[in-house]
Amino acid sequence: TVSSQNLGNGGHAILNYFAPSIALVFLFIGAGLGMRSLMLERANGTLARLAASPAKPISIVAGKLLAIFLTGFISIMVVWGVTTFAFKAHWGDPTGVLLMCLGATLSMCGLGAFLTSLARNDQEAFGVALIVGLFLALLGGNFIPAGALPTFLQVLSLGTPNGWALVGFGRLTLLDEPARQVLNPFLILCGISVLTGGLALTRVRRMVRP
């Protein structure tokens, strides 16, 4: 993890850390709210009409997940651009940043979609996205750098996609390491996305079936 001592270099170092950090929080919550819209469509009867069409349930769900991913990826890219050009934040090697943005979006959207699929209605989905998102943000180091946390919490932070995403972004922004140094965090985030996204896809398919 990235030590909190690296944040003592002035305002820019703090901005460099918290720009991707806060983007990850909204990325997760946004993914959960995206899945909430699927539940609203079911309540309004939209899904029933889609299920009656020739489209297969898997195609409907995959399309929804793809839309959530694209929305999340575009949002974090916008944050990257705005903080870089408007506030002079340094995110690091552009290739590494692209890898981490991709991995973070995949994992956060996969986890957000899976957790939201456990809810019974759109109100519960909103609560799950908000509460779990804030909990992971606290544990993963989005609000307090993981290096400033007790050792056991630093270990626990690596059990979250937030924690691994911040490891990668920290190597790029605070340590100014090349893109190859974020391959491990990127692959771990992709693994999280495959696991959670697959579970979400399985669960949400049942919502679409007539």
mmCIF file of the C-alpha atoms, coordinates in Angstrom:
data_MODEL
# 
_entry.id   MODEL 
# 
loop_
_atom_site.group_PDB 
_atom_site.id 
_atom_site.type_symbol 
_atom_site.label_atom_id 
_atom_site.label_alt_id 
_atom_site.label_comp_id 
_atom_site.label_asym_id 
_atom_site.label_entity_id 
_atom_site.label_seq_id 
_atom_site.pdbx_PDB_ins_code 
_atom_site.Cartn_x 
_atom_site.Cartn_y 
_atom_site.Cartn_z 
_atom_site.occupancy 
_atom_site.B_iso_or_equiv 
_atom_site.pdbx_formal_charge 
_atom_site.auth_seq_id 
_atom_site.auth_comp_id 
_atom_site.auth_asym_id 
_atom_site.auth_atom_id 
_atom_site.pdbx_PDB_model_num 
ATOM 1   C CA . THR A 1 1   ? 0.000   0.000   0.000   1.00 0.00 ? 1   THR A CA 1 
ATOM 2   C CA . VAL A 1 2   ? 0.977   3.637   -0.358  1.00 0.00 ? 2   VAL A CA 1 
ATOM 3   C CA . SER A 1 3   ? 2.310   5.183   2.826   1.00 0.00 ? 3   SER A CA 1 
ATOM 4   C CA . SER A 1 4   ? 0.622   8.272   4.193   1.00 0.00 ? 4   SER A CA 1 
ATOM 5   C CA . GLN A 1 5   ? 4.077   9.871   4.408   1.00 0.00 ? 5   GLN A CA 1 
ATOM 6   C CA . ASN A 1 6   ? 3.908   10.375  0.650   1.00 0.00 ? 6   ASN A CA 1 
ATOM 7   C CA . LEU A 1 7   ? 0.998   12.746  1.214   1.00 0.00 ? 7   LEU A CA 1 
ATOM 8   C CA . GLY A 1 8   ? 3.132   15.203  3.116   1.00 0.00 ? 8   GLY A CA 1 
ATOM 9   C CA . ASN A 1 9   ? 4.611   16.813  0.021   1.00 0.00 ? 9   ASN A CA 1 
ATOM 10  C CA . GLY A 1 10  ? 2.020   19.540  -0.274  1.00 0.00 ? 10  GLY A CA 1 
ATOM 11  C CA . GLY A 1 11  ? -1.398  20.177  -1.737  1.00 0.00 ? 11  GLY A CA 1 
ATOM 12  C CA . HIS A 1 12  ? -0.665  18.589  -5.093  1.00 0.00 ? 12  HIS A CA 1 
ATOM 13  C CA . ALA A 1 13  ? 0.295   15.268  -3.489  1.00 0.00 ? 13  ALA A CA 1 
ATOM 14  C CA . ILE A 1 14  ? -2.992  15.258  -1.607  1.00 0.00 ? 14  ILE A CA 1 
ATOM 15  C CA . LEU A 1 15  ? -4.897  16.054  -4.795  1.00 0.00 ? 15  LEU A CA 1 
ATOM 16  C CA . ASN A 1 16  ? -3.002  13.350  -6.681  1.00 0.00 ? 16  ASN A CA 1 
ATOM 17  C CA . TYR A 1 17  ? -4.136  10.791  -4.114  1.00 0.00 ? 17  TYR A CA 1 
ATOM 18  C CA . PHE A 1 18  ? -7.719  11.857  -3.613  1.00 0.00 ? 18  PHE A CA 1 
ATOM 19  C CA . ALA A 1 19  ? -8.612  12.558  -7.265  1.00 0.00 ? 19  ALA A CA 1 
ATOM 20  C CA . PRO A 1 20  ? -8.740  8.851   -8.242  1.00 0.00 ? 20  PRO A CA 1 
ATOM 21  C CA . SER A 1 21  ? -9.759  7.894   -4.703  1.00 0.00 ? 21  SER A CA 1 
ATOM 22  C CA . ILE A 1 22  ? -13.015 9.847   -4.684  1.00 0.00 ? 22  ILE A CA 1 
ATOM 23  C CA . ALA A 1 23  ? -13.691 8.857   -8.289  1.00 0.00 ? 23  ALA A CA 1 
ATOM 24  C CA . LEU A 1 24  ? -13.723 5.215   -7.131  1.00 0.00 ? 24  LEU A CA 1 
ATOM 25  C CA . VAL A 1 25  ? -16.369 5.941   -4.493  1.00 0.00 ? 25  VAL A CA 1 
ATOM 26  C CA . PHE A 1 26  ? -18.761 7.437   -7.019  1.00 0.00 ? 26  PHE A CA 1 
ATOM 27  C CA . LEU A 1 27  ? -17.907 4.682   -9.471  1.00 0.00 ? 27  LEU A CA 1 
ATOM 28  C CA . PHE A 1 28  ? -19.172 2.006   -7.073  1.00 0.00 ? 28  PHE A CA 1 
ATOM 29  C CA . ILE A 1 29  ? -22.285 3.900   -6.021  1.00 0.00 ? 29  ILE A CA 1 
ATOM 30  C CA . GLY A 1 30  ? -23.055 4.701   -9.662  1.00 0.00 ? 30  GLY A CA 1 
ATOM 31  C CA . ALA A 1 31  ? -22.842 1.020   -10.567 1.00 0.00 ? 31  ALA A CA 1 
ATOM 32  C CA . GLY A 1 32  ? -25.304 0.151   -7.825  1.00 0.00 ? 32  GLY A CA 1 
ATOM 33  C CA . LEU A 1 33  ? -27.716 2.856   -8.922  1.00 0.00 ? 33  LEU A CA 1 
ATOM 34  C CA . GLY A 1 34  ? -27.467 1.573   -12.473 1.00 0.00 ? 34  GLY A CA 1 
ATOM 35  C CA . MET A 1 35  ? -28.654 -1.837  -11.341 1.00 0.00 ? 35  MET A CA 1 
ATOM 36  C CA . ARG A 1 36  ? -31.399 -0.157  -9.340  1.00 0.00 ? 36  ARG A CA 1 
ATOM 37  C CA . SER A 1 37  ? -32.822 1.160   -12.599 1.00 0.00 ? 37  SER A CA 1 
ATOM 38  C CA . LEU A 1 38  ? -33.236 -2.448  -13.738 1.00 0.00 ? 38  LEU A CA 1 
ATOM 39  C CA . MET A 1 39  ? -35.456 -3.085  -10.726 1.00 0.00 ? 39  MET A CA 1 
ATOM 40  C CA . LEU A 1 40  ? -37.480 0.023   -11.509 1.00 0.00 ? 40  LEU A CA 1 
ATOM 41  C CA . GLU A 1 41  ? -37.978 -1.281  -15.041 1.00 0.00 ? 41  GLU A CA 1 
ATOM 42  C CA . ARG A 1 42  ? -39.233 -4.568  -13.625 1.00 0.00 ? 42  ARG A CA 1 
ATOM 43  C CA . ALA A 1 43  ? -41.675 -2.739  -11.323 1.00 0.00 ? 43  ALA A CA 1 
ATOM 44  C CA . ASN A 1 44  ? -42.919 -0.599  -14.227 1.00 0.00 ? 44  ASN A CA 1 
ATOM 45  C CA . GLY A 1 45  ? -43.426 -3.611  -16.486 1.00 0.00 ? 45  GLY A CA 1 
ATOM 46  C CA . THR A 1 46  ? -40.680 -2.681  -18.937 1.00 0.00 ? 46  THR A CA 1 
ATOM 47  C CA . LEU A 1 47  ? -38.816 -5.925  -18.333 1.00 0.00 ? 47  LEU A CA 1 
ATOM 48  C CA . ALA A 1 48  ? -41.954 -7.961  -18.941 1.00 0.00 ? 48  ALA A CA 1 
ATOM 49  C CA . ARG A 1 49  ? -42.314 -6.383  -22.380 1.00 0.00 ? 49  ARG A CA 1 
ATOM 50  C CA . LEU A 1 50  ? -38.645 -6.982  -23.129 1.00 0.00 ? 50  LEU A CA 1 
ATOM 51  C CA . ALA A 1 51  ? -38.965 -10.598 -22.029 1.00 0.00 ? 51  ALA A CA 1 
ATOM 52  C CA . ALA A 1 52  ? -41.826 -11.045 -24.462 1.00 0.00 ? 52  ALA A CA 1 
ATOM 53  C CA . SER A 1 53  ? -39.624 -9.885  -27.327 1.00 0.00 ? 53  SER A CA 1 
ATOM 54  C CA . PRO A 1 54  ? -37.311 -12.197 -29.321 1.00 0.00 ? 54  PRO A CA 1 
ATOM 55  C CA . ALA A 1 55  ? -34.343 -10.939 -27.287 1.00 0.00 ? 55  ALA A CA 1 
ATOM 56  C CA . LYS A 1 56  ? -32.896 -13.512 -24.907 1.00 0.00 ? 56  LYS A CA 1 
ATOM 57  C CA . PRO A 1 57  ? -32.733 -12.689 -21.173 1.00 0.00 ? 57  PRO A CA 1 
ATOM 58  C CA . ILE A 1 58  ? -28.940 -12.994 -21.253 1.00 0.00 ? 58  ILE A CA 1 
ATOM 59  C CA . SER A 1 59  ? -28.783 -10.374 -24.019 1.00 0.00 ? 59  SER A CA 1 
ATOM 60  C CA . ILE A 1 60  ? -30.972 -7.967  -22.067 1.00 0.00 ? 60  ILE A CA 1 
ATOM 61  C CA . VAL A 1 61  ? -28.912 -8.322  -18.903 1.00 0.00 ? 61  VAL A CA 1 
ATOM 62  C CA . ALA A 1 62  ? -25.577 -8.151  -20.750 1.00 0.00 ? 62  ALA A CA 1 
ATOM 63  C CA . GLY A 1 63  ? -26.723 -4.962  -22.447 1.00 0.00 ? 63  GLY A CA 1 
ATOM 64  C CA . LYS A 1 64  ? -27.635 -3.438  -19.102 1.00 0.00 ? 64  LYS A CA 1 
ATOM 65  C CA . LEU A 1 65  ? -24.289 -4.379  -17.561 1.00 0.00 ? 65  LEU A CA 1 
ATOM 66  C CA . LEU A 1 66  ? -22.456 -3.002  -20.586 1.00 0.00 ? 66  LEU A CA 1 
ATOM 67  C CA . ALA A 1 67  ? -24.301 0.311   -20.262 1.00 0.00 ? 67  ALA A CA 1 
ATOM 68  C CA . ILE A 1 68  ? -23.352 0.509   -16.572 1.00 0.00 ? 68  ILE A CA 1 
ATOM 69  C CA . PHE A 1 69  ? -19.720 -0.245  -17.410 1.00 0.00 ? 69  PHE A CA 1 
ATOM 70  C CA . LEU A 1 70  ? -19.544 2.371   -20.170 1.00 0.00 ? 70  LEU A CA 1 
ATOM 71  C CA . THR A 1 71  ? -21.151 4.994   -17.934 1.00 0.00 ? 71  THR A CA 1 
ATOM 72  C CA . GLY A 1 72  ? -18.677 4.245   -15.145 1.00 0.00 ? 72  GLY A CA 1 
ATOM 73  C CA . PHE A 1 73  ? -15.657 4.186   -17.441 1.00 0.00 ? 73  PHE A CA 1 
ATOM 74  C CA . ILE A 1 74  ? -16.587 7.474   -19.077 1.00 0.00 ? 74  ILE A CA 1 
ATOM 75  C CA . SER A 1 75  ? -17.180 9.073   -15.674 1.00 0.00 ? 75  SER A CA 1 
ATOM 76  C CA . ILE A 1 76  ? -13.753 8.143   -14.295 1.00 0.00 ? 76  ILE A CA 1 
ATOM 77  C CA . MET A 1 77  ? -12.119 9.268   -17.539 1.00 0.00 ? 77  MET A CA 1 
ATOM 78  C CA . VAL A 1 78  ? -13.882 12.630  -17.196 1.00 0.00 ? 78  VAL A CA 1 
ATOM 79  C CA . VAL A 1 79  ? -12.611 12.954  -13.617 1.00 0.00 ? 79  VAL A CA 1 
ATOM 80  C CA . TRP A 1 80  ? -9.099  12.148  -14.869 1.00 0.00 ? 80  TRP A CA 1 
ATOM 81  C CA . GLY A 1 81  ? -9.339  14.818  -17.558 1.00 0.00 ? 81  GLY A CA 1 
ATOM 82  C CA . VAL A 1 82  ? -10.890 17.520  -15.383 1.00 0.00 ? 82  VAL A CA 1 
ATOM 83  C CA . THR A 1 83  ? -8.532  17.073  -12.436 1.00 0.00 ? 83  THR A CA 1 
ATOM 84  C CA . THR A 1 84  ? -5.537  16.920  -14.768 1.00 0.00 ? 84  THR A CA 1 
ATOM 85  C CA . PHE A 1 85  ? -6.261  19.960  -16.908 1.00 0.00 ? 85  PHE A CA 1 
ATOM 86  C CA . ALA A 1 86  ? -8.243  22.127  -14.491 1.00 0.00 ? 86  ALA A CA 1 
ATOM 87  C CA . PHE A 1 87  ? -6.457  21.358  -11.222 1.00 0.00 ? 87  PHE A CA 1 
ATOM 88  C CA . LYS A 1 88  ? -3.056  20.108  -12.503 1.00 0.00 ? 88  LYS A CA 1 
ATOM 89  C CA . ALA A 1 89  ? -3.363  16.736  -10.748 1.00 0.00 ? 89  ALA A CA 1 
ATOM 90  C CA . HIS A 1 90  ? -0.759  14.142  -11.705 1.00 0.00 ? 90  HIS A CA 1 
ATOM 91  C CA . TRP A 1 91  ? -2.230  10.659  -12.239 1.00 0.00 ? 91  TRP A CA 1 
ATOM 92  C CA . GLY A 1 92  ? 0.996   9.184   -13.596 1.00 0.00 ? 92  GLY A CA 1 
ATOM 93  C CA . ASP A 1 93  ? 1.857   7.135   -16.687 1.00 0.00 ? 93  ASP A CA 1 
ATOM 94  C CA . PRO A 1 94  ? -1.159  7.470   -19.048 1.00 0.00 ? 94  PRO A CA 1 
ATOM 95  C CA . THR A 1 95  ? -0.977  3.802   -20.081 1.00 0.00 ? 95  THR A CA 1 
ATOM 96  C CA . GLY A 1 96  ? -1.007  2.744   -16.451 1.00 0.00 ? 96  GLY A CA 1 
ATOM 97  C CA . VAL A 1 97  ? -3.873  5.117   -15.692 1.00 0.00 ? 97  VAL A CA 1 
ATOM 98  C CA . LEU A 1 98  ? -5.919  3.637   -18.547 1.00 0.00 ? 98  LEU A CA 1 
ATOM 99  C CA . LEU A 1 99  ? -5.267  0.126   -17.234 1.00 0.00 ? 99  LEU A CA 1 
ATOM 100 C CA . MET A 1 100 ? -6.281  1.078   -13.713 1.00 0.00 ? 100 MET A CA 1 
ATOM 101 C CA . CYS A 1 101 ? -9.376  2.964   -14.870 1.00 0.00 ? 101 CYS A CA 1 
ATOM 102 C CA . LEU A 1 102 ? -10.420 -0.083  -16.883 1.00 0.00 ? 102 LEU A CA 1 
ATOM 103 C CA . GLY A 1 103 ? -9.719  -2.557  -14.082 1.00 0.00 ? 103 GLY A CA 1 
ATOM 104 C CA . ALA A 1 104 ? -11.351 -0.377  -11.444 1.00 0.00 ? 104 ALA A CA 1 
ATOM 105 C CA . THR A 1 105 ? -14.471 0.135   -13.541 1.00 0.00 ? 105 THR A CA 1 
ATOM 106 C CA . LEU A 1 106 ? -14.806 -3.580  -14.290 1.00 0.00 ? 106 LEU A CA 1 
ATOM 107 C CA . SER A 1 107 ? -14.385 -4.642  -10.670 1.00 0.00 ? 107 SER A CA 1 
ATOM 108 C CA . MET A 1 108 ? -16.489 -1.914  -9.072  1.00 0.00 ? 108 MET A CA 1 
ATOM 109 C CA . CYS A 1 109 ? -19.311 -2.353  -11.566 1.00 0.00 ? 109 CYS A CA 1 
ATOM 110 C CA . GLY A 1 110 ? -19.212 -6.135  -11.166 1.00 0.00 ? 110 GLY A CA 1 
ATOM 111 C CA . LEU A 1 111 ? -19.322 -5.937  -7.381  1.00 0.00 ? 111 LEU A CA 1 
ATOM 112 C CA . GLY A 1 112 ? -21.915 -3.171  -7.381  1.00 0.00 ? 112 GLY A CA 1 
ATOM 113 C CA . ALA A 1 113 ? -24.156 -5.119  -9.753  1.00 0.00 ? 113 ALA A CA 1 
ATOM 114 C CA . PHE A 1 114 ? -23.870 -8.311  -7.702  1.00 0.00 ? 114 PHE A CA 1 
ATOM 115 C CA . LEU A 1 115 ? -24.603 -6.667  -4.344  1.00 0.00 ? 115 LEU A CA 1 
ATOM 116 C CA . THR A 1 116 ? -27.526 -4.734  -5.791  1.00 0.00 ? 116 THR A CA 1 
ATOM 117 C CA . SER A 1 117 ? -28.944 -7.931  -7.297  1.00 0.00 ? 117 SER A CA 1 
ATOM 118 C CA . LEU A 1 118 ? -29.330 -9.249  -3.743  1.00 0.00 ? 118 LEU A CA 1 
ATOM 119 C CA . ALA A 1 119 ? -31.883 -6.539  -2.972  1.00 0.00 ? 119 ALA A CA 1 
ATOM 120 C CA . ARG A 1 120 ? -35.598 -7.257  -3.249  1.00 0.00 ? 120 ARG A CA 1 
ATOM 121 C CA . ASN A 1 121 ? -36.666 -3.843  -4.527  1.00 0.00 ? 121 ASN A CA 1 
ATOM 122 C CA . ASP A 1 122 ? -35.250 -0.551  -5.737  1.00 0.00 ? 122 ASP A CA 1 
ATOM 123 C CA . GLN A 1 123 ? -35.257 1.013   -2.251  1.00 0.00 ? 123 GLN A CA 1 
ATOM 124 C CA . GLU A 1 124 ? -33.122 -1.809  -0.895  1.00 0.00 ? 124 GLU A CA 1 
ATOM 125 C CA . ALA A 1 125 ? -30.899 -1.551  -3.951  1.00 0.00 ? 125 ALA A CA 1 
ATOM 126 C CA . PHE A 1 126 ? -30.279 2.118   -3.217  1.00 0.00 ? 126 PHE A CA 1 
ATOM 127 C CA . GLY A 1 127 ? -29.471 1.334   0.420   1.00 0.00 ? 127 GLY A CA 1 
ATOM 128 C CA . VAL A 1 128 ? -27.092 -1.480  -0.501  1.00 0.00 ? 128 VAL A CA 1 
ATOM 129 C CA . ALA A 1 129 ? -25.217 0.664   -3.016  1.00 0.00 ? 129 ALA A CA 1 
ATOM 130 C CA . LEU A 1 130 ? -24.854 3.553   -0.581  1.00 0.00 ? 130 LEU A CA 1 
ATOM 131 C CA . ILE A 1 131 ? -24.036 1.692   2.653   1.00 0.00 ? 131 ILE A CA 1 
ATOM 132 C CA . VAL A 1 132 ? -21.702 -0.915  1.180   1.00 0.00 ? 132 VAL A CA 1 
ATOM 133 C CA . GLY A 1 133 ? -20.062 1.706   -1.025  1.00 0.00 ? 133 GLY A CA 1 
ATOM 134 C CA . LEU A 1 134 ? -19.252 3.920   1.965   1.00 0.00 ? 134 LEU A CA 1 
ATOM 135 C CA . PHE A 1 135 ? -18.073 0.935   4.035   1.00 0.00 ? 135 PHE A CA 1 
ATOM 136 C CA . LEU A 1 136 ? -15.698 -0.217  1.288   1.00 0.00 ? 136 LEU A CA 1 
ATOM 137 C CA . ALA A 1 137 ? -14.494 3.353   0.853   1.00 0.00 ? 137 ALA A CA 1 
ATOM 138 C CA . LEU A 1 138 ? -13.568 3.569   4.542   1.00 0.00 ? 138 LEU A CA 1 
ATOM 139 C CA . LEU A 1 139 ? -11.923 0.137   4.592   1.00 0.00 ? 139 LEU A CA 1 
ATOM 140 C CA . GLY A 1 140 ? -10.221 0.469   1.229   1.00 0.00 ? 140 GLY A CA 1 
ATOM 141 C CA . GLY A 1 141 ? -8.574  3.817   2.001   1.00 0.00 ? 141 GLY A CA 1 
ATOM 142 C CA . ASN A 1 142 ? -10.634 6.176   -0.128  1.00 0.00 ? 142 ASN A CA 1 
ATOM 143 C CA . PHE A 1 143 ? -11.101 8.684   2.700   1.00 0.00 ? 143 PHE A CA 1 
ATOM 144 C CA . ILE A 1 144 ? -8.040  7.852   4.830   1.00 0.00 ? 144 ILE A CA 1 
ATOM 145 C CA . PRO A 1 145 ? -4.875  6.524   3.127   1.00 0.00 ? 145 PRO A CA 1 
ATOM 146 C CA . ALA A 1 146 ? -4.453  2.840   3.932   1.00 0.00 ? 146 ALA A CA 1 
ATOM 147 C CA . GLY A 1 147 ? -0.891  3.521   5.096   1.00 0.00 ? 147 GLY A CA 1 
ATOM 148 C CA . ALA A 1 148 ? -2.319  5.626   7.928   1.00 0.00 ? 148 ALA A CA 1 
ATOM 149 C CA . LEU A 1 149 ? -4.515  2.758   9.168   1.00 0.00 ? 149 LEU A CA 1 
ATOM 150 C CA . PRO A 1 150 ? -3.518  0.047   11.674  1.00 0.00 ? 150 PRO A CA 1 
ATOM 151 C CA . THR A 1 151 ? -1.688  -2.903  10.122  1.00 0.00 ? 151 THR A CA 1 
ATOM 152 C CA . PHE A 1 152 ? -4.634  -5.296  10.294  1.00 0.00 ? 152 PHE A CA 1 
ATOM 153 C CA . LEU A 1 153 ? -6.855  -2.794  8.491   1.00 0.00 ? 153 LEU A CA 1 
ATOM 154 C CA . GLN A 1 154 ? -4.200  -2.357  5.825   1.00 0.00 ? 154 GLN A CA 1 
ATOM 155 C CA . VAL A 1 155 ? -4.373  -6.108  5.238   1.00 0.00 ? 155 VAL A CA 1 
ATOM 156 C CA . LEU A 1 156 ? -8.173  -6.046  5.161   1.00 0.00 ? 156 LEU A CA 1 
ATOM 157 C CA . SER A 1 157 ? -8.125  -3.206  2.652   1.00 0.00 ? 157 SER A CA 1 
ATOM 158 C CA . LEU A 1 158 ? -6.543  -5.595  0.146   1.00 0.00 ? 158 LEU A CA 1 
ATOM 159 C CA . GLY A 1 159 ? -9.709  -7.663  0.333   1.00 0.00 ? 159 GLY A CA 1 
ATOM 160 C CA . THR A 1 160 ? -11.581 -4.870  -1.441  1.00 0.00 ? 160 THR A CA 1 
ATOM 161 C CA . PRO A 1 161 ? -11.458 -3.672  -5.042  1.00 0.00 ? 161 PRO A CA 1 
ATOM 162 C CA . ASN A 1 162 ? -11.001 -0.154  -3.671  1.00 0.00 ? 162 ASN A CA 1 
ATOM 163 C CA . GLY A 1 163 ? -7.832  -1.190  -1.903  1.00 0.00 ? 163 GLY A CA 1 
ATOM 164 C CA . TRP A 1 164 ? -6.266  -2.781  -4.975  1.00 0.00 ? 164 TRP A CA 1 
ATOM 165 C CA . ALA A 1 165 ? -7.302  0.093   -7.203  1.00 0.00 ? 165 ALA A CA 1 
ATOM 166 C CA . LEU A 1 166 ? -5.629  2.546   -4.827  1.00 0.00 ? 166 LEU A CA 1 
ATOM 167 C CA . VAL A 1 167 ? -2.490  0.405   -4.742  1.00 0.00 ? 167 VAL A CA 1 
ATOM 168 C CA . GLY A 1 168 ? -2.255  0.772   -8.510  1.00 0.00 ? 168 GLY A CA 1 
ATOM 169 C CA . PHE A 1 169 ? -3.146  4.447   -8.626  1.00 0.00 ? 169 PHE A CA 1 
ATOM 170 C CA . GLY A 1 170 ? -0.773  5.134   -5.734  1.00 0.00 ? 170 GLY A CA 1 
ATOM 171 C CA . ARG A 1 171 ? 2.128   3.554   -7.592  1.00 0.00 ? 171 ARG A CA 1 
ATOM 172 C CA . LEU A 1 172 ? 1.385   5.785   -10.560 1.00 0.00 ? 172 LEU A CA 1 
ATOM 173 C CA . THR A 1 173 ? 0.566   9.059   -8.836  1.00 0.00 ? 173 THR A CA 1 
ATOM 174 C CA . LEU A 1 174 ? 2.656   9.119   -5.670  1.00 0.00 ? 174 LEU A CA 1 
ATOM 175 C CA . LEU A 1 175 ? 5.561   6.846   -6.567  1.00 0.00 ? 175 LEU A CA 1 
ATOM 176 C CA . ASP A 1 176 ? 5.584   7.809   -10.263 1.00 0.00 ? 176 ASP A CA 1 
ATOM 177 C CA . GLU A 1 177 ? 6.202   4.209   -11.320 1.00 0.00 ? 177 GLU A CA 1 
ATOM 178 C CA . PRO A 1 178 ? 5.792   2.974   -14.927 1.00 0.00 ? 178 PRO A CA 1 
ATOM 179 C CA . ALA A 1 179 ? 2.695   1.214   -16.220 1.00 0.00 ? 179 ALA A CA 1 
ATOM 180 C CA . ARG A 1 180 ? 4.156   -2.289  -15.855 1.00 0.00 ? 180 ARG A CA 1 
ATOM 181 C CA . GLN A 1 181 ? 4.140   -1.857  -12.069 1.00 0.00 ? 181 GLN A CA 1 
ATOM 182 C CA . VAL A 1 182 ? 0.327   -1.832  -11.995 1.00 0.00 ? 182 VAL A CA 1 
ATOM 183 C CA . LEU A 1 183 ? -0.152  -5.083  -13.905 1.00 0.00 ? 183 LEU A CA 1 
ATOM 184 C CA . ASN A 1 184 ? -0.694  -7.113  -10.728 1.00 0.00 ? 184 ASN A CA 1 
ATOM 185 C CA . PRO A 1 185 ? -3.364  -4.773  -9.291  1.00 0.00 ? 185 PRO A CA 1 
ATOM 186 C CA . PHE A 1 186 ? -4.974  -4.617  -12.739 1.00 0.00 ? 186 PHE A CA 1 
ATOM 187 C CA . LEU A 1 187 ? -5.154  -8.424  -13.047 1.00 0.00 ? 187 LEU A CA 1 
ATOM 188 C CA . ILE A 1 188 ? -6.540  -8.771  -9.523  1.00 0.00 ? 188 ILE A CA 1 
ATOM 189 C CA . LEU A 1 189 ? -9.258  -6.220  -10.322 1.00 0.00 ? 189 LEU A CA 1 
ATOM 190 C CA . CYS A 1 190 ? -10.093 -8.130  -13.505 1.00 0.00 ? 190 CYS A CA 1 
ATOM 191 C CA . GLY A 1 191 ? -10.374 -11.325 -11.456 1.00 0.00 ? 191 GLY A CA 1 
ATOM 192 C CA . ILE A 1 192 ? -12.773 -9.614  -9.065  1.00 0.00 ? 192 ILE A CA 1 
ATOM 193 C CA . SER A 1 193 ? -14.850 -8.404  -12.009 1.00 0.00 ? 193 SER A CA 1 
ATOM 194 C CA . VAL A 1 194 ? -15.074 -11.889 -13.540 1.00 0.00 ? 194 VAL A CA 1 
ATOM 195 C CA . LEU A 1 195 ? -16.213 -13.420 -10.246 1.00 0.00 ? 195 LEU A CA 1 
ATOM 196 C CA . THR A 1 196 ? -18.689 -10.755 -9.163  1.00 0.00 ? 196 THR A CA 1 
ATOM 197 C CA . GLY A 1 197 ? -19.888 -9.947  -12.678 1.00 0.00 ? 197 GLY A CA 1 
ATOM 198 C CA . GLY A 1 198 ? -20.567 -13.619 -13.369 1.00 0.00 ? 198 GLY A CA 1 
ATOM 199 C CA . LEU A 1 199 ? -22.569 -13.939 -10.142 1.00 0.00 ? 199 LEU A CA 1 
ATOM 200 C CA . ALA A 1 200 ? -24.491 -10.770 -10.957 1.00 0.00 ? 200 ALA A CA 1 
ATOM 201 C CA . LEU A 1 201 ? -25.248 -11.994 -14.465 1.00 0.00 ? 201 LEU A CA 1 
ATOM 202 C CA . THR A 1 202 ? -26.610 -15.284 -13.110 1.00 0.00 ? 202 THR A CA 1 
ATOM 203 C CA . ARG A 1 203 ? -28.826 -13.624 -10.518 1.00 0.00 ? 203 ARG A CA 1 
ATOM 204 C CA . VAL A 1 204 ? -30.147 -10.798 -12.650 1.00 0.00 ? 204 VAL A CA 1 
ATOM 205 C CA . ARG A 1 205 ? -31.100 -13.116 -15.509 1.00 0.00 ? 205 ARG A CA 1 
ATOM 206 C CA . ARG A 1 206 ? -33.877 -14.471 -13.287 1.00 0.00 ? 206 ARG A CA 1 
ATOM 207 C CA . MET A 1 207 ? -35.381 -10.979 -13.065 1.00 0.00 ? 207 MET A CA 1 
ATOM 208 C CA . VAL A 1 208 ? -35.837 -10.835 -16.829 1.00 0.00 ? 208 VAL A CA 1 
ATOM 209 C CA . ARG A 1 209 ? -37.382 -14.256 -17.342 1.00 0.00 ? 209 ARG A CA 1 
ATOM 210 C CA . PRO A 1 210 ? -41.150 -14.104 -17.887 1.00 0.00 ? 210 PRO A CA 1 
# 
